[in-house]
PDB file of C-alpha atoms in Angstrom:
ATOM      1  CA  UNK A  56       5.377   5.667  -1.207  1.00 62.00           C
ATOM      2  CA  UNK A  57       5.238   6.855  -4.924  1.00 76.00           C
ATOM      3  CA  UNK A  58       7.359   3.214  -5.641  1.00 91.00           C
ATOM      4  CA  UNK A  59      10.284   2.571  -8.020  1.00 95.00           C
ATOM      5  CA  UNK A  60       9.994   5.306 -10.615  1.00 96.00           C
ATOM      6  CA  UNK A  61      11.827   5.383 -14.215  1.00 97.00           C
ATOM      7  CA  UNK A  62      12.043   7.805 -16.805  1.00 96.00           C
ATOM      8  CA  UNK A  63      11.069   7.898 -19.606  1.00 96.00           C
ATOM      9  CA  UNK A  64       8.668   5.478 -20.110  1.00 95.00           C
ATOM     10  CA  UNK A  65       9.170   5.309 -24.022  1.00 96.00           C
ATOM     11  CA  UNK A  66      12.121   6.285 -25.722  1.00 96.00           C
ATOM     12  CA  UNK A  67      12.894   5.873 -29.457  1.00 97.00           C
ATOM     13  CA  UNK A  68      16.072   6.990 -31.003  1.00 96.00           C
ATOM     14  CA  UNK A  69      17.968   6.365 -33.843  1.00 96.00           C
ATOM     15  CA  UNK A  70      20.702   3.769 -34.603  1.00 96.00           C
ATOM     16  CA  UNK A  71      24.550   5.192 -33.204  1.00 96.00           C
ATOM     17  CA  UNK A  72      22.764   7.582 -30.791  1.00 97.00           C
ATOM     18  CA  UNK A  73      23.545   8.058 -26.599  1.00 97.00           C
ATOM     19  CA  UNK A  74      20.593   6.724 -24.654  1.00 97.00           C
ATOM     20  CA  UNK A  75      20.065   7.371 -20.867  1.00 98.00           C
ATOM     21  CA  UNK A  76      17.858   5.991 -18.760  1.00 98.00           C
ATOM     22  CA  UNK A  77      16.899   6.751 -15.465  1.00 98.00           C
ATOM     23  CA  UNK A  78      15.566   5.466 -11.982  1.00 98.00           C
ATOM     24  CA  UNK A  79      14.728   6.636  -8.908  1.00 97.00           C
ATOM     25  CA  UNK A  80      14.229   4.079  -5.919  1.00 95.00           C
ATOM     26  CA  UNK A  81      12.219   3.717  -3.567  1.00 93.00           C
ATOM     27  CA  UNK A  82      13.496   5.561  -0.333  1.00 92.00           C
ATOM     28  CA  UNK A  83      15.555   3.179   2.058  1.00 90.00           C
ATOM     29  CA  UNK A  84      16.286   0.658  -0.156  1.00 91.00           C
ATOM     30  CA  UNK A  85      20.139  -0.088  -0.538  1.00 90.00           C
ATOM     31  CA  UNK A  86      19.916  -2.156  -3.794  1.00 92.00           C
ATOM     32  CA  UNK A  87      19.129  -1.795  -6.701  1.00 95.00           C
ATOM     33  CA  UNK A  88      18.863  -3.935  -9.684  1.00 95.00           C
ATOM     34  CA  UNK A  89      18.444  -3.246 -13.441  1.00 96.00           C
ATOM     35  CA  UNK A  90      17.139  -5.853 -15.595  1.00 95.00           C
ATOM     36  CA  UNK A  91      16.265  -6.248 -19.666  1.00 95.00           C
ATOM     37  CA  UNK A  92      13.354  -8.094 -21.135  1.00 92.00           C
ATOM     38  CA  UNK A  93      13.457  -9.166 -24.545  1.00 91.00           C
ATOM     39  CA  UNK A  94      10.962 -11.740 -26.349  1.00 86.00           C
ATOM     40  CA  UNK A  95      14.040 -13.744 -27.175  1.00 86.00           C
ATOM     41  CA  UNK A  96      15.901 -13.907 -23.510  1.00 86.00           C
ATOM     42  CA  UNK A  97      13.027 -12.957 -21.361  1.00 87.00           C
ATOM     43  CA  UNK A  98      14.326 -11.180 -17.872  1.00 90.00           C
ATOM     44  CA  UNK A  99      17.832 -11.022 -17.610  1.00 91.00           C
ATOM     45  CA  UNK A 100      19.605  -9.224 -14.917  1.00 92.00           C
ATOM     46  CA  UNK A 101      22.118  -6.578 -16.251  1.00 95.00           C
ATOM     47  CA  UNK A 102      23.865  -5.341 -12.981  1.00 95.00           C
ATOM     48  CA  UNK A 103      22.945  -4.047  -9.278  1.00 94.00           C
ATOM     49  CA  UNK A 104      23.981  -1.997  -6.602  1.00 94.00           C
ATOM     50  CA  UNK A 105      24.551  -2.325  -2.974  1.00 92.00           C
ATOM     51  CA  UNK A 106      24.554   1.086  -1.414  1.00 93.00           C
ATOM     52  CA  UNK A 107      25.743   2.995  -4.197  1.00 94.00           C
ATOM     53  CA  UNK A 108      28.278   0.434  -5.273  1.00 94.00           C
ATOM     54  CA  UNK A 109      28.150  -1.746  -8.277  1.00 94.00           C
ATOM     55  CA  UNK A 110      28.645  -5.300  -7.123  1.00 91.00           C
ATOM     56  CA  UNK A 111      27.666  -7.702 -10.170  1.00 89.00           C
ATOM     57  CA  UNK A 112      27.789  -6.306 -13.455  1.00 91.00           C
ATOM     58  CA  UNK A 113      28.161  -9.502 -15.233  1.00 88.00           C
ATOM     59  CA  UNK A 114      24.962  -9.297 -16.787  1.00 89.00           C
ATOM     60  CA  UNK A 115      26.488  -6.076 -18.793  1.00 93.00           C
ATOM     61  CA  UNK A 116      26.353  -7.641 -22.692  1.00 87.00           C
ATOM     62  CA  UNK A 117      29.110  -5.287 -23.675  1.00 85.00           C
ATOM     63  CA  UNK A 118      31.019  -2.010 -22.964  1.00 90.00           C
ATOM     64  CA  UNK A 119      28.409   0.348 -24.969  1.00 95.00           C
ATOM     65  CA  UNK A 120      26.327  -0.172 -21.604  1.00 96.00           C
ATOM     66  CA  UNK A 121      27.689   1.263 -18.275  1.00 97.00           C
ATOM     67  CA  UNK A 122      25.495   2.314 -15.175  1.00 97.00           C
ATOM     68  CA  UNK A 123      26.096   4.206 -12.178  1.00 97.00           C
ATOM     69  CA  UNK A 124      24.673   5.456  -9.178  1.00 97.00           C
ATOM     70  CA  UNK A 125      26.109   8.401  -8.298  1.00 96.00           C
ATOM     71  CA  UNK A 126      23.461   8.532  -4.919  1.00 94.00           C
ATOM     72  CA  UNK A 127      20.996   6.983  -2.873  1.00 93.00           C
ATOM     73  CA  UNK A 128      18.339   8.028  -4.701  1.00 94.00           C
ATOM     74  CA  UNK A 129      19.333   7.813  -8.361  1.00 95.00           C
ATOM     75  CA  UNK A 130      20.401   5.464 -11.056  1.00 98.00           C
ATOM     76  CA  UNK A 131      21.453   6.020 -15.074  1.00 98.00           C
ATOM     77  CA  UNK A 132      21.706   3.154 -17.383  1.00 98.00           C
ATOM     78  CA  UNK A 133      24.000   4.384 -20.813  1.00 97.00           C
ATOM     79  CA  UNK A 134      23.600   2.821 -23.713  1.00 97.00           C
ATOM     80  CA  UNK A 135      26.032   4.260 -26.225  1.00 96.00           C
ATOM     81  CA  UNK A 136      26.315   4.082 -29.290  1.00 96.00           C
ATOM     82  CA  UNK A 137      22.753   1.998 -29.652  1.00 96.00           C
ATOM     83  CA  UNK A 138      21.814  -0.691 -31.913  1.00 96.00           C
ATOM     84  CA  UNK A 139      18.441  -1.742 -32.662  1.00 96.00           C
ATOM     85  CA  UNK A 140      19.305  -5.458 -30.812  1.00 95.00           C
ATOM     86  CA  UNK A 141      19.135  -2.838 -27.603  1.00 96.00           C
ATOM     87  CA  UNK A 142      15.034  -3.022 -27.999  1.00 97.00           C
ATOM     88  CA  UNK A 143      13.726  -3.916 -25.109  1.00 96.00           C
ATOM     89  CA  UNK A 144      12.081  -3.075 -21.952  1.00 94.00           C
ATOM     90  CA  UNK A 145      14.483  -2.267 -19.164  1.00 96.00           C
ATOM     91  CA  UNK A 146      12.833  -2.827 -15.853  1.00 95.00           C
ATOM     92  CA  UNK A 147      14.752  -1.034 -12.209  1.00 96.00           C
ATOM     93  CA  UNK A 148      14.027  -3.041  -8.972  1.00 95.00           C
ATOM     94  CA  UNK A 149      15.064  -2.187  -6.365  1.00 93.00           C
ATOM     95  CA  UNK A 150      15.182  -3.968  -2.463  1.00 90.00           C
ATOM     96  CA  UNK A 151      16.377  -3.829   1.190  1.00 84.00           C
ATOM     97  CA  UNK A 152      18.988  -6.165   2.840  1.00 72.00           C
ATOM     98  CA  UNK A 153      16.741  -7.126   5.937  1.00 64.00           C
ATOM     99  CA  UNK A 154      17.272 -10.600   6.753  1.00 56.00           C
ATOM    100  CA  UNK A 155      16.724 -12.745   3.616  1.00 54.00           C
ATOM    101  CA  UNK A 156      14.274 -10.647   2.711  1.00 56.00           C
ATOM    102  CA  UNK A 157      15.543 -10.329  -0.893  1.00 69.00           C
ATOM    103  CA  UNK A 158      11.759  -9.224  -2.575  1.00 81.00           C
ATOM    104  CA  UNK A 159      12.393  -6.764  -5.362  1.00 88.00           C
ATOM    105  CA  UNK A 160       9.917  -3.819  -6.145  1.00 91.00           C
ATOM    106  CA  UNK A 161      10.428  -2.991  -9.718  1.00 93.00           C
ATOM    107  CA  UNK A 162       9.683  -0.081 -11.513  1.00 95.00           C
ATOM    108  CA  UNK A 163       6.984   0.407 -14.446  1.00 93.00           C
ATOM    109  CA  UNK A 164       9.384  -0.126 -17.227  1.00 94.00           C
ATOM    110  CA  UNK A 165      11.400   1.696 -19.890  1.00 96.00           C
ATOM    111  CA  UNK A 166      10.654   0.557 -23.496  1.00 95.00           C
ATOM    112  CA  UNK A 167      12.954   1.582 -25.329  1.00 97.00           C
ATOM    113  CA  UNK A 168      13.116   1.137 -29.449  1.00 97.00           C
ATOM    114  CA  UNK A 169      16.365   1.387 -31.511  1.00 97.00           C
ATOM    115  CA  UNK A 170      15.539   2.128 -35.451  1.00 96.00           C
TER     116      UNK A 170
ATOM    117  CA  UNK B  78      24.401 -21.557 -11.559  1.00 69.00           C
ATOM    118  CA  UNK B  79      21.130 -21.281 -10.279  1.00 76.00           C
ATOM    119  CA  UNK B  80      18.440 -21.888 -13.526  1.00 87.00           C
ATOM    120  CA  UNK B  81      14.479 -21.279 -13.555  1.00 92.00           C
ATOM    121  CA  UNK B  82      12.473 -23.649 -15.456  1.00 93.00           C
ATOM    122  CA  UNK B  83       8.635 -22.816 -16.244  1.00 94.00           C
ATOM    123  CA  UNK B  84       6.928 -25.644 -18.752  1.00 86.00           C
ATOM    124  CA  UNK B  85       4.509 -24.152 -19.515  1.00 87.00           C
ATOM    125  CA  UNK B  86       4.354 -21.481 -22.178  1.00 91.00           C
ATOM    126  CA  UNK B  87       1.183 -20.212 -23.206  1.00 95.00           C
ATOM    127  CA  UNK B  88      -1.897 -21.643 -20.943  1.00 96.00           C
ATOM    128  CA  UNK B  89      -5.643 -20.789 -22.014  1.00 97.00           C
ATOM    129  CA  UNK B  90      -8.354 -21.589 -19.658  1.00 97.00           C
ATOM    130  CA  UNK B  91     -12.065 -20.443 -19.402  1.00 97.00           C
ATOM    131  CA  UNK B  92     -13.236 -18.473 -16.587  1.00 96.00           C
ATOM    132  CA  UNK B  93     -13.512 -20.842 -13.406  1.00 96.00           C
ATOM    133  CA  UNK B  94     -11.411 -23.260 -14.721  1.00 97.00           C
ATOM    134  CA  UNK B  95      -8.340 -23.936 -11.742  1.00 97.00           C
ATOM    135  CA  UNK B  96      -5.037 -23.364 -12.954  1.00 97.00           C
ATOM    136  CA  UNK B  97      -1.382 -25.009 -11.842  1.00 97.00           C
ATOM    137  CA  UNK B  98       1.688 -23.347 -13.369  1.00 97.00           C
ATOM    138  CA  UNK B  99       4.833 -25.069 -12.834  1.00 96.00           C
ATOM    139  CA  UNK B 100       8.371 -24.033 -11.749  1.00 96.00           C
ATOM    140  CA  UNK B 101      10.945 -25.696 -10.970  1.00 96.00           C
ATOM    141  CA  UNK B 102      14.371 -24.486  -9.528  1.00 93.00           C
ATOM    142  CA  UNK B 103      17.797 -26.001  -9.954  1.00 90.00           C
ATOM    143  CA  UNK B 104      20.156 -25.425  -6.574  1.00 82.00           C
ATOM    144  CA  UNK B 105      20.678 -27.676  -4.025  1.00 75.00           C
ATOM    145  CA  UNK B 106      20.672 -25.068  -0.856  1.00 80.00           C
ATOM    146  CA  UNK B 107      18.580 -22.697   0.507  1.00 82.00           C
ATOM    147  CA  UNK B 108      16.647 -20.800  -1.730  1.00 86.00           C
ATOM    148  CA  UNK B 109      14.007 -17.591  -1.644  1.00 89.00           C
ATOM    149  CA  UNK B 110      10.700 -18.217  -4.351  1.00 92.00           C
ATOM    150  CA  UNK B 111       9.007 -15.611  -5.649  1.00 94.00           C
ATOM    151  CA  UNK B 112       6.145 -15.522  -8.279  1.00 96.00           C
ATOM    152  CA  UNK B 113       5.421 -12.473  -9.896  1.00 96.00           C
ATOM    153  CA  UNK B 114       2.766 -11.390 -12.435  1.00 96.00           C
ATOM    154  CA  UNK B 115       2.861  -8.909 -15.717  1.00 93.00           C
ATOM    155  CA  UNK B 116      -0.309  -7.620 -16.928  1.00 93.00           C
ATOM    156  CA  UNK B 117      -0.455  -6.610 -20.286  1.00 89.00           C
ATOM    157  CA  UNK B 118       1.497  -3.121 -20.802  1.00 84.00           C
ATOM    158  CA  UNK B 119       2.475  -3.464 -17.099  1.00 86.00           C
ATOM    159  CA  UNK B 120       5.536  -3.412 -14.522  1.00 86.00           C
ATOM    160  CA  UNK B 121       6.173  -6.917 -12.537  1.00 91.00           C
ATOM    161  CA  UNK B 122       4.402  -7.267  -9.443  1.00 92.00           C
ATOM    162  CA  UNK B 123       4.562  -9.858  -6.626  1.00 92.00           C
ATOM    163  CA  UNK B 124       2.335 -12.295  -6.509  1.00 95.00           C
ATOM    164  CA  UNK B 125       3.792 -14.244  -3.483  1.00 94.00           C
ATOM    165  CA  UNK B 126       7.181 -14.936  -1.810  1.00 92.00           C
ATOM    166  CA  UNK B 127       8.518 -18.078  -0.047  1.00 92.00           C
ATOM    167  CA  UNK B 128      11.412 -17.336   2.095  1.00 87.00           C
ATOM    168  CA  UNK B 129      11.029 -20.500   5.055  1.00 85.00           C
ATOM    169  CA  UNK B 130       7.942 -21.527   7.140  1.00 89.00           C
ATOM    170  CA  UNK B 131       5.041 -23.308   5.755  1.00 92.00           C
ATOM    171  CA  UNK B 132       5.920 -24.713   2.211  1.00 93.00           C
ATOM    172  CA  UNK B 133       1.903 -23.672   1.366  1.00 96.00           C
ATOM    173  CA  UNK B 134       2.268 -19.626   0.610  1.00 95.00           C
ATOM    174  CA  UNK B 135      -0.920 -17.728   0.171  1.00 95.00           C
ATOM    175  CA  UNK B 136      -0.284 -14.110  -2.334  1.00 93.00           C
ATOM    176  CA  UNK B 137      -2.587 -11.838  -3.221  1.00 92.00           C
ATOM    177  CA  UNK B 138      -5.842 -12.178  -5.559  1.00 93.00           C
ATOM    178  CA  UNK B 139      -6.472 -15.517  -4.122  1.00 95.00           C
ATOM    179  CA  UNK B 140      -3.128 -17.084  -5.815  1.00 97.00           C
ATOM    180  CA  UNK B 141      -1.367 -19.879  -3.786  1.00 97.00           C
ATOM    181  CA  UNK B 142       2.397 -21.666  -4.188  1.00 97.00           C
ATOM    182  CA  UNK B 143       3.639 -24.857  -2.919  1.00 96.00           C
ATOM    183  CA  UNK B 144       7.173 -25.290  -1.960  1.00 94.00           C
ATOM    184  CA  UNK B 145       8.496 -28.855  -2.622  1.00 94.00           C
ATOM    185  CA  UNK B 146      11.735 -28.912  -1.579  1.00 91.00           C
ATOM    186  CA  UNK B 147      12.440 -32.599  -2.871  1.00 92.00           C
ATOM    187  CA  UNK B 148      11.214 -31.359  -6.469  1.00 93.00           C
ATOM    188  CA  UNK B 149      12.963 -28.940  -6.586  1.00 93.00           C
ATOM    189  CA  UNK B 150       9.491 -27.402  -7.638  1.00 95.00           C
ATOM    190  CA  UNK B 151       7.532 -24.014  -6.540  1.00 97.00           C
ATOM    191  CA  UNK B 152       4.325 -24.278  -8.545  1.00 97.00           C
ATOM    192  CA  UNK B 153       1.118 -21.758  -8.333  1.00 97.00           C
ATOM    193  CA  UNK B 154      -2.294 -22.588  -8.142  1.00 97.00           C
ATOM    194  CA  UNK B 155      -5.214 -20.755  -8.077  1.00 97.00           C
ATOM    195  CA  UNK B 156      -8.428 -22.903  -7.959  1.00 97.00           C
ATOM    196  CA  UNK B 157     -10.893 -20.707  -9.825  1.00 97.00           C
ATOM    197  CA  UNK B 158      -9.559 -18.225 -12.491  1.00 97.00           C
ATOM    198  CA  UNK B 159     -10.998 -15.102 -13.486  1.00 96.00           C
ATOM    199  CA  UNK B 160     -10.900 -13.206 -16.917  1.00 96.00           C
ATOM    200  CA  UNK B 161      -8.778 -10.362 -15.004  1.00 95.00           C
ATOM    201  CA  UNK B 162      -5.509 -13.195 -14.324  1.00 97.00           C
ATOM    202  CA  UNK B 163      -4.979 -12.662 -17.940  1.00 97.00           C
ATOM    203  CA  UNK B 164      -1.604 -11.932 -18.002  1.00 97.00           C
ATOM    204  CA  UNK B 165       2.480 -13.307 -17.930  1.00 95.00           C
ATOM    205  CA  UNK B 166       3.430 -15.265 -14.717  1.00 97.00           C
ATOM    206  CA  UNK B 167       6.851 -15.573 -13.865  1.00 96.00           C
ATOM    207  CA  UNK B 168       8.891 -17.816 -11.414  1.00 96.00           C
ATOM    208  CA  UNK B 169      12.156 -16.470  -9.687  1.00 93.00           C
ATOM    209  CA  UNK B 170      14.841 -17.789  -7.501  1.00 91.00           C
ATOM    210  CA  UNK B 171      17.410 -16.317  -5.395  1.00 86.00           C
ATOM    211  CA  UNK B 172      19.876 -19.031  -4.085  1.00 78.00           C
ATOM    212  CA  UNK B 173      20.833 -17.589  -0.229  1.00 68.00           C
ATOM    213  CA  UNK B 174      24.443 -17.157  -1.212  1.00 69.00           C
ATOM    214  CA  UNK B 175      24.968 -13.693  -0.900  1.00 66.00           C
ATOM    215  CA  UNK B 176      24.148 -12.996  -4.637  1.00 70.00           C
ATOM    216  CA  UNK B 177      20.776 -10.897  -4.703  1.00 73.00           C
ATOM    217  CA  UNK B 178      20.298 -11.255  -8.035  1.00 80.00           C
ATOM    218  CA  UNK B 179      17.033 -12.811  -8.951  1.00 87.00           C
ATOM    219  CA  UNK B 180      17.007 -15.479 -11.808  1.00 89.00           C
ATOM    220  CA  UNK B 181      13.970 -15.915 -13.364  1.00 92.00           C
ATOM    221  CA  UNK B 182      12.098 -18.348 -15.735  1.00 93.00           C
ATOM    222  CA  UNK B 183      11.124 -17.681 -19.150  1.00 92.00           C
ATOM    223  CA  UNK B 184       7.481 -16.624 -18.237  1.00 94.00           C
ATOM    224  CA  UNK B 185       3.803 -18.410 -18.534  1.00 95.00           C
ATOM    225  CA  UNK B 186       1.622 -16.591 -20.764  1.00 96.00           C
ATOM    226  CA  UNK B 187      -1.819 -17.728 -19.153  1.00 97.00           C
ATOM    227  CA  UNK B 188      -5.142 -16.196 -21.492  1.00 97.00           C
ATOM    228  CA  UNK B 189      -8.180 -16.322 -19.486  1.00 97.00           C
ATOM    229  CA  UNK B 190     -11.357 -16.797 -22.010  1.00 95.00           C
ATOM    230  CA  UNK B 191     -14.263 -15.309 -20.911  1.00 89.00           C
TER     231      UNK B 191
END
């Protein structure tokens, strides 16, 4: 199993511009989680899925960031317009519901860099 | 809300030396523990999980957690370190309330010396 994979791995952009990042799960999960990590608020949870369907998004900081998951087997995260506070790393995890089995694989990471 | 606590921030030890890192968890119910580990330039991994059983958990590279239920505490312990372990430790909870949202703590930066 090739394991969570994101794209891109780096992104830089300029202030005001439309950001999109991606994620592809690993097969048979049903959820899937996105998460930021900042030096400042360390690994916050942003929103996740349960079989396509967004079920906390309360972790959203505002409405320049939406996310969907349009399929089983892929996941955008929108950031637009961006602001350089958006630096960060944004980490997909995703999981199965077996049981309480609630272990998250997560992905390698987008870093992502606002100027 | 469920909350994450990990004391300590930065740890630096010299090779062999045994290492503790604390955690400790605030929710009264039943609760999943997970440790997980970020090397430098790297993705979270898991280092061990705790969902019931035996409170003593064994993970991978030789790292072990405790689950003490009446501290409220899930600390990990490995007994000789290497120069490799170099890297950020973090503590997570899930409280078994349907949520399956992890919460984590703030992280342990642990610097092995060689």
């Amino acid at each position: 199993d090739a394991g969570v994979i994101q794209s891109p791995r780096h992104e830089v952009t300029e202030m005001g511009q439309e950001v999109t990042l991606r994620c592809k799960p690993i097969s048979g999960h049903d959820y899937l989680f996105w998460y930021r990590q900042t030096m400042m608020r360390g690994l916050e949870l942003l929103i996740y899925f349960n079989n396509n369907v967004p079920i906390d998004d309360s972790g959203m900081p505002e409405d320049r960031f939406s996310a969907k998951m349009p399929n089983a087997s892929f996941s955008t995260l929108k950031i637009q317009p961006s602001e350089p506070r958006d630096s960060a790393v944004y980490f997909c995890a995703t999981g199965t519901s077996g049981g309480r089995t609630d272990t998250q694989y997560f992905g390698p990471g987008t870093r992502l860099t606002v100027l | 809300a469920q909350s994450v606590s990990q004391h300590n921030h930065h740890v630096i030890l010299s090779e062999a030396a045994s290492l503790e890192l604390g955690c400790n968890y605030s929710y009264g119910g039943t609760v999943n523990l997970f440790w997980y580990v970020q090397y430098p330039g790297q993705h979270l991994q898991l280092l061990l999980k705790y969902f019931s059983g035996d409170p003593l958990v064994k993970g991978i590279k030789g790292f072990e957690a405790e689950f003490i239920k009446s501290k409220f505490s899930f600390n990990l312990r490995k007994p000789s370190v290497q120069w490799s372990d170099t890297a950020e430790y973090f503590c997570a909870v899930n409280a078994y309330t349907g949520r399956r949202a992890l919460t984590f703590g703030s992280g342990t930066r642990l610097q092995v010396q060689p």
